[in-house]
Amino acid sequence: MTATAVDLTITYLGLSLRSPLIASASPLTGDIESARRLAGAGIGALVLPSLFEEEIVAEEIGLAAALEAGAEDSPEAHGFFPPIEGATVADRYLANLERIKAAVDVPVIASLNATSVGAWSRYAALVADAGADAVELNVYRVAASPYVAGTDVESADLELVADVCRAATVPVAVKLSPYYSAMASFTHQVIQAGARGLVLFNRFYQPDIDLETMDVECRLELSTSVELGLPLRWIAMLRPQVPETVSLAATSGVHTGEDAAKALAVGADAVMMTSELLRRGPERVAGVEAELRAWLAGHEYESAAQLRGSVSRVTAEAGEAFERANYMATLRSWVGAAGRR
Ligand SMILES: Cc1cc2nc3c(=O)[nH]c(=O)nc-3n(C[C@H](O)[C@H](O)[C@H](O)COP(=O)(O)O)c2cc1C
């Protein structure tokens, strides 16, 4: 089997993808030129940057305040407000989605980043109407209140997932954080709520402190392959437990074809990348694809799906390694400078 003959096609959220490599949400996928370059370099699908609930809420508050102020000053002033149509964050998002969808020949997945249930879920229907092939719902929450218990957080998230899944006319994948206390049980409930896929995991950006000014700094560090361990572990543990019809995507720490092969080997249907593409440019997709093809051919796999199908062997043989048994062994495997003496 030559590397070029390896079949990379895969099914993700019921969509047939030419490659398991997906560009996860980032400014690259939201820009028409870099979206075209990603598609040209062989990406399997694009996830657009998120439409954030906070942006929509802030805009609504600002608009209401402006209308109120205007109404008090002079009713005629209403006529001078700029037309609302075409100007809102959501409208701009939908227009960009339509443009990108028309510019590339691969599935385009819209991303919604929300925490609360309600009118917000109508955007799930709107992005589908605007041409999104699927929706990725990013549930990004920091449970900072001492009065909100884990069960409250989970039931609020599940309500949101169910709400969005009901409203969307296309498949919904849910991008989760790794911080739920009982991940397997929670993902089971997310699937029960209607999710067709899980995207594991959301990467949290930790603020830093500038010790000179005592300011809080929000600095975005790109990932390294070390971070792949977390999605690998959970995909390995979850794959045998979730129905085959539910897609699993690995995100965080995929930088090479070998990283992608590891994710497929533990049961991922798709492998997402952002940091690597931001660092090295959209054309890096072709390099990662070539590395994946070379690895598959070198190990006598005819297709990505075949490696993906080897999951039961990988997880059965090394099942314990992904669970607690690994903890003690890992600690004891450390051979530092002292150990080598
Ligand atoms: C600059 C930047 C912008 C991002 N924007 C979004 C976003 O809008 N929505 C989202 O769900 N994830 C967003 N992400 C997270 C990525 O989609 C991805 O999950 C994360 O970077 C981990 O993957 P990586 O290790 O390949 O970078 C962003 C990441 C970066 C670096």
mmCIF file of C-alpha atoms and ligand atoms in Angstrom:
data_model
loop_
_atom_site.group_PDB
_atom_site.id
_atom_site.type_symbol
_atom_site.label_atom_id
_atom_site.label_comp_id
_atom_site.label_asym_id
_atom_site.label_seq_id
_atom_site.Cartn_x
_atom_site.Cartn_y
_atom_site.Cartn_z
ATOM 1 C CA MET A 1 0.000 0.000 0.000
ATOM 2 C CA THR A 2 1.472 3.349 -1.010
ATOM 3 C CA ALA A 3 0.829 6.455 1.083
ATOM 4 C CA THR A 4 -1.144 8.130 -1.703
ATOM 5 C CA ALA A 5 -3.438 5.099 -2.072
ATOM 6 C CA VAL A 6 -4.504 5.230 1.593
ATOM 7 C CA ASP A 7 -8.200 6.097 1.869
ATOM 8 C CA LEU A 8 -8.729 8.904 4.378
ATOM 9 C CA THR A 9 -12.486 9.305 3.982
ATOM 10 C CA ILE A 10 -14.413 9.149 7.212
ATOM 11 C CA THR A 11 -17.912 9.866 8.515
ATOM 12 C CA TYR A 12 -18.345 12.623 11.090
ATOM 13 C CA LEU A 13 -21.786 13.669 12.377
ATOM 14 C CA GLY A 14 -23.250 11.749 9.461
ATOM 15 C CA LEU A 15 -21.234 13.870 7.012
ATOM 16 C CA SER A 16 -18.880 12.168 4.617
ATOM 17 C CA LEU A 17 -15.463 13.845 4.954
ATOM 18 C CA ARG A 18 -12.560 13.428 2.540
ATOM 19 C CA SER A 19 -10.157 13.499 5.512
ATOM 20 C CA PRO A 20 -10.497 13.139 9.287
ATOM 21 C CA LEU A 21 -8.509 16.385 9.704
ATOM 22 C CA ILE A 22 -10.808 19.265 10.649
ATOM 23 C CA ALA A 23 -9.828 22.884 11.278
ATOM 24 C CA SER A 24 -11.359 23.683 14.670
ATOM 25 C CA ALA A 25 -12.861 27.071 15.476
ATOM 26 C CA SER A 26 -10.345 29.907 15.178
ATOM 27 C CA PRO A 27 -9.863 33.152 13.255
ATOM 28 C CA LEU A 28 -8.412 31.053 10.395
ATOM 29 C CA THR A 29 -11.722 29.370 9.652
ATOM 30 C CA GLY A 30 -13.701 32.607 9.858
ATOM 31 C CA ASP A 31 -11.618 34.400 7.241
ATOM 32 C CA ILE A 32 -12.620 33.654 3.676
ATOM 33 C CA GLU A 33 -9.085 33.660 2.314
ATOM 34 C CA SER A 34 -7.621 31.310 4.925
ATOM 35 C CA ALA A 35 -10.737 29.121 4.733
ATOM 36 C CA ARG A 36 -10.066 28.729 1.009
ATOM 37 C CA ARG A 37 -6.420 27.902 1.709
ATOM 38 C CA LEU A 38 -7.426 25.294 4.302
ATOM 39 C CA ALA A 39 -9.790 23.702 1.794
ATOM 40 C CA GLY A 40 -7.099 23.836 -0.883
ATOM 41 C CA ALA A 41 -4.634 22.104 1.448
ATOM 42 C CA GLY A 42 -7.045 19.189 1.964
ATOM 43 C CA ILE A 43 -8.906 19.910 5.186
ATOM 44 C CA GLY A 44 -11.898 17.600 5.761
ATOM 45 C CA ALA A 45 -14.198 20.264 7.230
ATOM 46 C CA LEU A 46 -14.131 23.682 8.874
ATOM 47 C CA VAL A 47 -15.591 24.752 12.199
ATOM 48 C CA LEU A 48 -16.283 28.485 12.124
ATOM 49 C CA PRO A 49 -15.297 30.698 15.075
ATOM 50 C CA SER A 50 -18.058 30.821 17.655
ATOM 51 C CA LEU A 51 -21.003 33.101 17.770
ATOM 52 C CA PHE A 52 -20.774 34.087 21.433
ATOM 53 C CA GLU A 53 -23.824 34.491 23.639
ATOM 54 C CA GLU A 54 -22.080 37.348 25.467
ATOM 55 C CA GLU A 55 -21.702 39.321 22.234
ATOM 56 C CA ILE A 56 -25.361 38.962 21.370
ATOM 57 C CA VAL A 57 -26.500 39.825 24.889
ATOM 58 C CA ALA A 58 -24.181 42.864 25.039
ATOM 59 C CA GLU A 59 -25.487 44.044 21.707
ATOM 60 C CA GLU A 60 -29.122 43.603 22.757
ATOM 61 C CA ILE A 61 -28.510 45.566 25.966
ATOM 62 C CA GLY A 62 -26.739 48.327 24.034
ATOM 63 C CA LEU A 63 -29.485 48.484 21.454
ATOM 64 C CA ALA A 64 -32.278 48.612 24.030
ATOM 65 C CA ALA A 65 -30.462 51.403 25.886
ATOM 66 C CA ALA A 66 -29.953 53.344 22.661
ATOM 67 C CA LEU A 67 -33.608 52.984 21.667
ATOM 68 C CA GLU A 68 -34.764 54.042 25.133
ATOM 69 C CA ALA A 69 -32.495 57.084 25.193
ATOM 70 C CA GLY A 70 -33.584 57.990 21.680
ATOM 71 C CA ALA A 71 -37.289 57.618 22.512
ATOM 72 C CA GLU A 72 -36.963 59.912 25.498
ATOM 73 C CA ASP A 73 -35.114 62.578 23.561
ATOM 74 C CA SER A 74 -37.371 62.728 20.560
ATOM 75 C CA PRO A 75 -39.627 60.138 18.944
ATOM 76 C CA GLU A 76 -38.570 61.354 15.495
ATOM 77 C CA ALA A 77 -35.004 60.385 16.299
ATOM 78 C CA HIS A 78 -35.942 56.725 15.647
ATOM 79 C CA GLY A 79 -35.742 57.446 11.968
ATOM 80 C CA PHE A 80 -32.057 58.361 12.315
ATOM 81 C CA PHE A 81 -30.907 55.090 13.819
ATOM 82 C CA PRO A 82 -28.838 53.043 11.409
ATOM 83 C CA PRO A 83 -30.850 50.169 9.941
ATOM 84 C CA ILE A 84 -30.684 47.190 12.285
ATOM 85 C CA GLU A 85 -30.939 44.648 9.538
ATOM 86 C CA GLY A 86 -27.548 43.406 8.435
ATOM 87 C CA ALA A 87 -25.831 45.131 11.331
ATOM 88 C CA THR A 88 -26.148 42.736 14.252
ATOM 89 C CA VAL A 89 -23.436 40.341 15.363
ATOM 90 C CA ALA A 90 -25.688 37.416 14.484
ATOM 91 C CA ASP A 91 -26.514 38.784 11.047
ATOM 92 C CA ARG A 92 -22.838 39.325 10.314
ATOM 93 C CA TYR A 93 -22.122 35.786 11.486
ATOM 94 C CA LEU A 94 -24.784 34.346 9.208
ATOM 95 C CA ALA A 95 -23.579 36.406 6.250
ATOM 96 C CA ASN A 96 -19.995 35.239 6.801
ATOM 97 C CA LEU A 97 -21.165 31.641 7.099
ATOM 98 C CA GLU A 98 -22.942 31.934 3.750
ATOM 99 C CA ARG A 99 -19.858 33.434 2.093
ATOM 100 C CA ILE A 100 -17.515 30.778 3.449
ATOM 101 C CA LYS A 101 -19.920 27.984 2.589
ATOM 102 C CA ALA A 102 -20.028 29.258 -0.990
ATOM 103 C CA ALA A 103 -16.221 29.573 -1.147
ATOM 104 C CA VAL A 104 -15.206 26.053 -0.050
ATOM 105 C CA ASP A 105 -16.121 22.559 -1.154
ATOM 106 C CA VAL A 106 -16.011 20.960 2.290
ATOM 107 C CA PRO A 107 -18.607 20.839 5.085
ATOM 108 C CA VAL A 108 -18.822 23.977 7.200
ATOM 109 C CA ILE A 109 -19.792 23.604 10.840
ATOM 110 C CA ALA A 110 -21.158 26.637 12.692
ATOM 111 C CA SER A 111 -20.133 27.099 16.306
ATOM 112 C CA LEU A 112 -22.351 28.465 19.048
ATOM 113 C CA ASN A 113 -20.805 29.359 22.382
ATOM 114 C CA ALA A 114 -23.488 29.589 25.017
ATOM 115 C CA THR A 115 -24.292 29.038 28.654
ATOM 116 C CA SER A 116 -27.996 29.777 28.961
ATOM 117 C CA VAL A 117 -31.191 28.301 27.586
ATOM 118 C CA GLY A 118 -33.754 30.385 25.767
ATOM 119 C CA ALA A 119 -34.125 32.513 22.689
ATOM 120 C CA TRP A 120 -30.468 31.809 22.053
ATOM 121 C CA SER A 121 -31.245 28.357 20.657
ATOM 122 C CA ARG A 122 -32.993 29.937 17.678
ATOM 123 C CA TYR A 123 -29.512 30.673 16.317
ATOM 124 C CA ALA A 124 -29.105 26.919 15.950
ATOM 125 C CA ALA A 125 -31.932 26.981 13.418
ATOM 126 C CA LEU A 126 -30.674 30.168 11.756
ATOM 127 C CA VAL A 127 -27.164 28.825 11.099
ATOM 128 C CA ALA A 128 -28.657 25.680 9.584
ATOM 129 C CA ASP A 129 -30.849 27.839 7.323
ATOM 130 C CA ALA A 130 -27.755 29.815 6.324
ATOM 131 C CA GLY A 131 -26.114 26.614 5.095
ATOM 132 C CA ALA A 132 -24.198 25.140 8.050
ATOM 133 C CA ASP A 133 -23.792 21.396 7.624
ATOM 134 C CA ALA A 134 -23.730 20.887 11.385
ATOM 135 C CA VAL A 135 -23.607 22.848 14.621
ATOM 136 C CA GLU A 136 -20.908 22.668 17.267
ATOM 137 C CA LEU A 137 -22.220 23.834 20.621
ATOM 138 C CA ASN A 138 -19.418 24.995 22.872
ATOM 139 C CA VAL A 139 -20.454 24.747 26.513
ATOM 140 C CA TYR A 140 -17.790 26.848 28.196
ATOM 141 C CA ARG A 141 -18.556 27.552 31.801
ATOM 142 C CA VAL A 142 -16.488 28.352 34.877
ATOM 143 C CA ALA A 143 -18.453 27.197 37.917
ATOM 144 C CA ALA A 144 -17.178 29.904 40.263
ATOM 145 C CA SER A 145 -20.156 30.326 42.595
ATOM 146 C CA PRO A 146 -20.156 28.496 45.933
ATOM 147 C CA TYR A 147 -23.952 28.313 45.653
ATOM 148 C CA VAL A 148 -24.032 26.429 42.366
ATOM 149 C CA ALA A 149 -23.418 22.697 42.780
ATOM 150 C CA GLY A 150 -22.051 20.323 40.188
ATOM 151 C CA THR A 151 -25.497 18.815 39.625
ATOM 152 C CA ASP A 152 -26.925 22.318 38.946
ATOM 153 C CA VAL A 153 -24.192 23.004 36.394
ATOM 154 C CA GLU A 154 -24.762 19.673 34.701
ATOM 155 C CA SER A 155 -28.536 20.009 34.517
ATOM 156 C CA ALA A 156 -28.234 23.564 33.124
ATOM 157 C CA ASP A 157 -25.805 22.328 30.466
ATOM 158 C CA LEU A 158 -28.041 19.380 29.589
ATOM 159 C CA GLU A 159 -31.045 21.666 29.239
ATOM 160 C CA LEU A 160 -29.037 23.866 26.895
ATOM 161 C CA VAL A 161 -27.900 20.879 24.816
ATOM 162 C CA ALA A 162 -31.469 19.551 24.558
ATOM 163 C CA ASP A 163 -32.752 23.011 23.626
ATOM 164 C CA VAL A 164 -30.197 23.485 20.849
ATOM 165 C CA CYS A 165 -30.606 19.912 19.554
ATOM 166 C CA ARG A 166 -34.381 20.408 19.353
ATOM 167 C CA ALA A 167 -33.987 23.672 17.459
ATOM 168 C CA ALA A 168 -31.252 22.592 15.031
ATOM 169 C CA THR A 169 -32.230 20.926 11.792
ATOM 170 C CA VAL A 170 -28.668 19.646 11.303
ATOM 171 C CA PRO A 171 -26.565 17.359 13.562
ATOM 172 C CA VAL A 172 -25.215 18.925 16.747
ATOM 173 C CA ALA A 173 -21.839 18.135 18.305
ATOM 174 C CA VAL A 174 -21.113 19.354 21.823
ATOM 175 C CA LYS A 175 -17.662 20.696 22.679
ATOM 176 C CA LEU A 176 -17.077 20.000 26.349
ATOM 177 C CA SER A 177 -14.579 20.984 28.978
ATOM 178 C CA PRO A 178 -12.707 18.186 30.762
ATOM 179 C CA TYR A 179 -13.858 19.381 34.195
ATOM 180 C CA TYR A 180 -17.091 17.468 34.758
ATOM 181 C CA SER A 181 -16.723 15.281 37.814
ATOM 182 C CA ALA A 182 -18.169 12.144 36.212
ATOM 183 C CA MET A 183 -17.370 12.566 32.549
ATOM 184 C CA ALA A 184 -18.661 9.188 31.303
ATOM 185 C CA SER A 185 -22.042 9.641 32.956
ATOM 186 C CA PHE A 186 -22.318 13.246 31.805
ATOM 187 C CA THR A 187 -21.440 12.457 28.188
ATOM 188 C CA HIS A 188 -24.033 9.690 28.257
ATOM 189 C CA GLN A 189 -26.634 12.278 29.260
ATOM 190 C CA VAL A 190 -25.411 14.736 26.608
ATOM 191 C CA ILE A 191 -26.030 12.019 24.020
ATOM 192 C CA GLN A 192 -29.458 11.292 25.515
ATOM 193 C CA ALA A 193 -30.193 15.018 25.163
ATOM 194 C CA GLY A 194 -29.701 14.712 21.412
ATOM 195 C CA ALA A 195 -26.007 15.281 20.652
ATOM 196 C CA ARG A 196 -24.734 13.412 17.597
ATOM 197 C CA GLY A 197 -21.118 14.035 18.502
ATOM 198 C CA LEU A 198 -18.719 15.028 21.257
ATOM 199 C CA VAL A 199 -15.744 17.312 20.727
ATOM 200 C CA LEU A 200 -13.147 16.634 23.418
ATOM 201 C CA PHE A 201 -11.897 18.955 24.821
ATOM 202 C CA ASN A 202 -12.362 22.681 25.087
ATOM 203 C CA ARG A 203 -9.088 24.304 26.082
ATOM 204 C CA PHE A 204 -9.261 26.702 29.016
ATOM 205 C CA TYR A 205 -7.066 29.781 28.933
ATOM 206 C CA GLN A 206 -5.785 30.730 32.350
ATOM 207 C CA PRO A 207 -5.321 34.430 33.086
ATOM 208 C CA ASP A 208 -1.901 35.486 34.366
ATOM 209 C CA ILE A 209 -0.824 38.352 36.647
ATOM 210 C CA ASP A 210 1.636 41.063 35.692
ATOM 211 C CA LEU A 211 3.542 41.475 38.975
ATOM 212 C CA GLU A 212 4.679 45.002 38.099
ATOM 213 C CA THR A 213 1.242 46.457 37.400
ATOM 214 C CA MET A 214 -0.823 43.803 39.235
ATOM 215 C CA ASP A 215 -3.016 43.684 36.142
ATOM 216 C CA VAL A 216 -4.692 40.480 35.092
ATOM 217 C CA GLU A 217 -3.405 39.464 31.702
ATOM 218 C CA CYS A 218 -5.315 37.267 29.308
ATOM 219 C CA ARG A 219 -2.590 35.662 27.277
ATOM 220 C CA LEU A 220 -3.338 33.022 24.700
ATOM 221 C CA GLU A 221 -0.699 30.291 24.576
ATOM 222 C CA LEU A 222 -0.920 27.874 21.689
ATOM 223 C CA SER A 223 -0.918 24.171 22.531
ATOM 224 C CA THR A 224 1.753 21.491 22.145
ATOM 225 C CA SER A 225 1.361 17.757 21.486
ATOM 226 C CA VAL A 226 1.654 17.122 25.243
ATOM 227 C CA GLU A 227 -1.963 18.284 25.592
ATOM 228 C CA LEU A 228 -3.202 15.476 23.381
ATOM 229 C CA GLY A 229 -3.001 13.091 26.356
ATOM 230 C CA LEU A 230 -6.266 14.299 27.854
ATOM 231 C CA PRO A 231 -8.490 13.822 24.776
ATOM 232 C CA LEU A 232 -6.714 10.543 23.990
ATOM 233 C CA ARG A 233 -7.426 9.152 27.408
ATOM 234 C CA TRP A 234 -11.103 10.111 27.387
ATOM 235 C CA ILE A 235 -11.796 9.077 23.833
ATOM 236 C CA ALA A 236 -10.206 5.690 24.615
ATOM 237 C CA MET A 237 -12.431 5.279 27.647
ATOM 238 C CA LEU A 238 -15.614 6.632 26.072
ATOM 239 C CA ARG A 239 -15.451 5.006 22.637
ATOM 240 C CA PRO A 240 -16.499 1.536 23.808
ATOM 241 C CA GLN A 241 -19.300 3.090 25.864
ATOM 242 C CA VAL A 242 -20.981 5.394 23.366
ATOM 243 C CA PRO A 243 -23.010 4.217 20.356
ATOM 244 C CA GLU A 244 -21.122 3.923 17.068
ATOM 245 C CA THR A 245 -23.576 6.445 15.610
ATOM 246 C CA VAL A 246 -22.154 9.100 17.947
ATOM 247 C CA SER A 247 -19.050 10.797 16.555
ATOM 248 C CA LEU A 248 -16.052 11.646 18.691
ATOM 249 C CA ALA A 249 -13.601 14.379 17.710
ATOM 250 C CA ALA A 250 -10.255 15.036 19.367
ATOM 251 C CA THR A 251 -9.274 18.657 19.907
ATOM 252 C CA SER A 252 -6.276 20.027 21.854
ATOM 253 C CA GLY A 253 -2.715 19.060 21.088
ATOM 254 C CA VAL A 254 -2.942 17.634 17.556
ATOM 255 C CA HIS A 255 0.140 18.857 15.697
ATOM 256 C CA THR A 256 1.395 15.983 13.546
ATOM 257 C CA GLY A 257 0.194 13.050 11.485
ATOM 258 C CA GLU A 258 1.302 10.766 14.315
ATOM 259 C CA ASP A 259 -0.881 12.737 16.761
ATOM 260 C CA ALA A 260 -3.797 12.242 14.372
ATOM 261 C CA ALA A 261 -3.035 8.512 14.105
ATOM 262 C CA LYS A 262 -3.088 8.200 17.913
ATOM 263 C CA ALA A 263 -6.489 9.891 18.098
ATOM 264 C CA LEU A 264 -7.913 7.609 15.401
ATOM 265 C CA ALA A 265 -6.396 4.555 17.099
ATOM 266 C CA VAL A 266 -8.296 5.216 20.322
ATOM 267 C CA GLY A 267 -11.554 5.755 18.434
ATOM 268 C CA ALA A 268 -11.802 9.372 17.281
ATOM 269 C CA ASP A 269 -13.772 9.839 14.074
ATOM 270 C CA ALA A 270 -12.241 13.233 13.449
ATOM 271 C CA VAL A 271 -9.133 15.064 14.551
ATOM 272 C CA MET A 272 -9.199 18.816 14.967
ATOM 273 C CA MET A 273 -6.360 21.324 14.734
ATOM 274 C CA THR A 274 -5.939 25.001 15.496
ATOM 275 C CA SER A 275 -2.593 25.839 17.159
ATOM 276 C CA GLU A 276 -0.544 23.996 14.543
ATOM 277 C CA LEU A 277 -2.337 25.797 11.723
ATOM 278 C CA LEU A 278 -2.029 29.205 13.385
ATOM 279 C CA ARG A 279 1.699 28.644 13.901
ATOM 280 C CA ARG A 280 2.523 27.216 10.509
ATOM 281 C CA GLY A 281 -0.255 28.410 8.243
ATOM 282 C CA PRO A 282 -3.209 26.723 6.526
ATOM 283 C CA GLU A 283 -0.956 24.798 4.113
ATOM 284 C CA ARG A 284 0.335 22.752 7.074
ATOM 285 C CA VAL A 285 -2.825 20.643 6.649
ATOM 286 C CA ALA A 286 -1.201 18.996 3.628
ATOM 287 C CA GLY A 287 1.901 18.174 5.686
ATOM 288 C CA VAL A 288 -0.103 16.610 8.518
ATOM 289 C CA GLU A 289 -2.117 14.659 5.972
ATOM 290 C CA ALA A 290 1.092 13.380 4.319
ATOM 291 C CA GLU A 291 2.448 12.319 7.727
ATOM 292 C CA LEU A 292 -0.814 10.518 8.531
ATOM 293 C CA ARG A 293 -0.825 8.772 5.144
ATOM 294 C CA ALA A 294 2.823 7.728 5.560
ATOM 295 C CA TRP A 295 2.157 6.348 9.033
ATOM 296 C CA LEU A 296 -0.920 4.424 7.884
ATOM 297 C CA ALA A 297 0.838 2.990 4.815
ATOM 298 C CA GLY A 298 3.961 2.161 6.849
ATOM 299 C CA HIS A 299 1.813 0.194 9.286
ATOM 300 C CA GLU A 300 -0.170 -1.514 6.561
ATOM 301 C CA TYR A 301 -3.462 0.223 7.088
ATOM 302 C CA GLU A 302 -5.453 0.737 3.931
ATOM 303 C CA SER A 303 -7.623 3.474 5.368
ATOM 304 C CA ALA A 304 -8.136 5.846 8.265
ATOM 305 C CA ALA A 305 -11.392 4.006 8.971
ATOM 306 C CA GLN A 306 -9.460 0.759 9.400
ATOM 307 C CA LEU A 307 -7.227 2.320 12.059
ATOM 308 C CA ARG A 308 -10.305 3.869 13.658
ATOM 309 C CA GLY A 309 -11.805 0.365 13.705
ATOM 310 C CA SER A 310 -8.842 -1.054 15.612
ATOM 311 C CA VAL A 311 -10.042 0.875 18.634
ATOM 312 C CA SER A 312 -11.472 -2.086 20.518
ATOM 313 C CA ARG A 313 -8.085 -3.797 20.448
ATOM 314 C CA VAL A 314 -6.247 -0.703 21.647
ATOM 315 C CA THR A 315 -8.699 0.070 24.418
ATOM 316 C CA ALA A 316 -9.171 -3.553 25.486
ATOM 317 C CA GLU A 317 -5.465 -4.281 25.720
ATOM 318 C CA ALA A 318 -4.611 -1.031 27.421
ATOM 319 C CA GLY A 319 -7.975 -0.316 29.031
ATOM 320 C CA GLU A 320 -6.606 -0.124 32.534
ATOM 321 C CA ALA A 321 -3.804 2.165 31.469
ATOM 322 C CA PHE A 322 -6.354 4.865 30.730
ATOM 323 C CA GLU A 323 -8.026 4.542 34.093
ATOM 324 C CA ARG A 324 -6.760 4.858 37.654
ATOM 325 C CA ALA A 325 -4.318 1.947 37.509
ATOM 326 C CA ASN A 326 -2.106 4.133 35.390
ATOM 327 C CA TYR A 327 -1.683 6.761 38.088
ATOM 328 C CA MET A 328 0.624 4.868 40.422
ATOM 329 C CA ALA A 329 2.556 3.296 37.540
ATOM 330 C CA THR A 330 3.106 6.730 35.988
ATOM 331 C CA LEU A 331 4.400 8.220 39.231
ATOM 332 C CA ARG A 332 6.726 5.272 39.722
ATOM 333 C CA SER A 333 7.984 5.419 36.153
ATOM 334 C CA TRP A 334 9.720 8.749 36.824
ATOM 335 C CA VAL A 335 13.463 8.407 36.503
ATOM 336 C CA GLY A 336 14.843 11.853 37.207
ATOM 337 C CA ALA A 337 18.442 12.986 37.557
ATOM 338 C CA ALA A 338 18.667 11.318 40.995
ATOM 339 C CA GLY A 339 17.266 8.033 39.670
ATOM 340 C CA ARG A 340 19.784 7.869 36.880
ATOM 341 C CA ARG A 341 22.799 8.262 39.151
HETATM 342 C C1 LIG B 1 -7.031 32.204 18.516
HETATM 343 C C2 LIG B 1 -7.988 31.104 18.871
HETATM 344 C C3 LIG B 1 -9.354 31.316 18.722
HETATM 345 C C4 LIG B 1 -10.265 30.323 19.057
HETATM 346 N N1 LIG B 1 -11.601 30.547 18.913
HETATM 347 C C5 LIG B 1 -12.486 29.580 19.259
HETATM 348 C C6 LIG B 1 -13.883 29.790 19.119
HETATM 349 O O1 LIG B 1 -14.348 30.830 18.670
HETATM 350 N N2 LIG B 1 -14.700 28.773 19.502
HETATM 351 C C7 LIG B 1 -14.250 27.587 19.986
HETATM 352 O O2 LIG B 1 -15.038 26.687 20.291
HETATM 353 N N3 LIG B 1 -12.923 27.356 20.123
HETATM 354 C C8 LIG B 1 -12.044 28.321 19.775
HETATM 355 N N4 LIG B 1 -10.703 28.086 19.913
HETATM 356 C C9 LIG B 1 -10.250 26.781 20.425
HETATM 357 C C10 LIG B 1 -9.834 25.862 19.268
HETATM 358 O O3 LIG B 1 -10.938 25.591 18.414
HETATM 359 C C11 LIG B 1 -9.262 24.530 19.779
HETATM 360 O O4 LIG B 1 -10.279 23.764 20.390
HETATM 361 C C12 LIG B 1 -8.126 24.724 20.773
HETATM 362 O O5 LIG B 1 -7.203 25.678 20.295
HETATM 363 C C13 LIG B 1 -7.383 23.419 21.014
HETATM 364 O O6 LIG B 1 -6.873 22.878 19.821
HETATM 365 P P1 LIG B 1 -5.318 23.023 19.390
HETATM 366 O O7 LIG B 1 -4.512 22.340 20.417
HETATM 367 O O8 LIG B 1 -5.252 22.356 18.057
HETATM 368 O O9 LIG B 1 -5.028 24.488 19.328
HETATM 369 C C14 LIG B 1 -9.787 29.070 19.565
HETATM 370 C C15 LIG B 1 -8.412 28.869 19.702
HETATM 371 C C16 LIG B 1 -7.509 29.859 19.368
HETATM 372 C C17 LIG B 1 -6.039 29.588 19.524
#
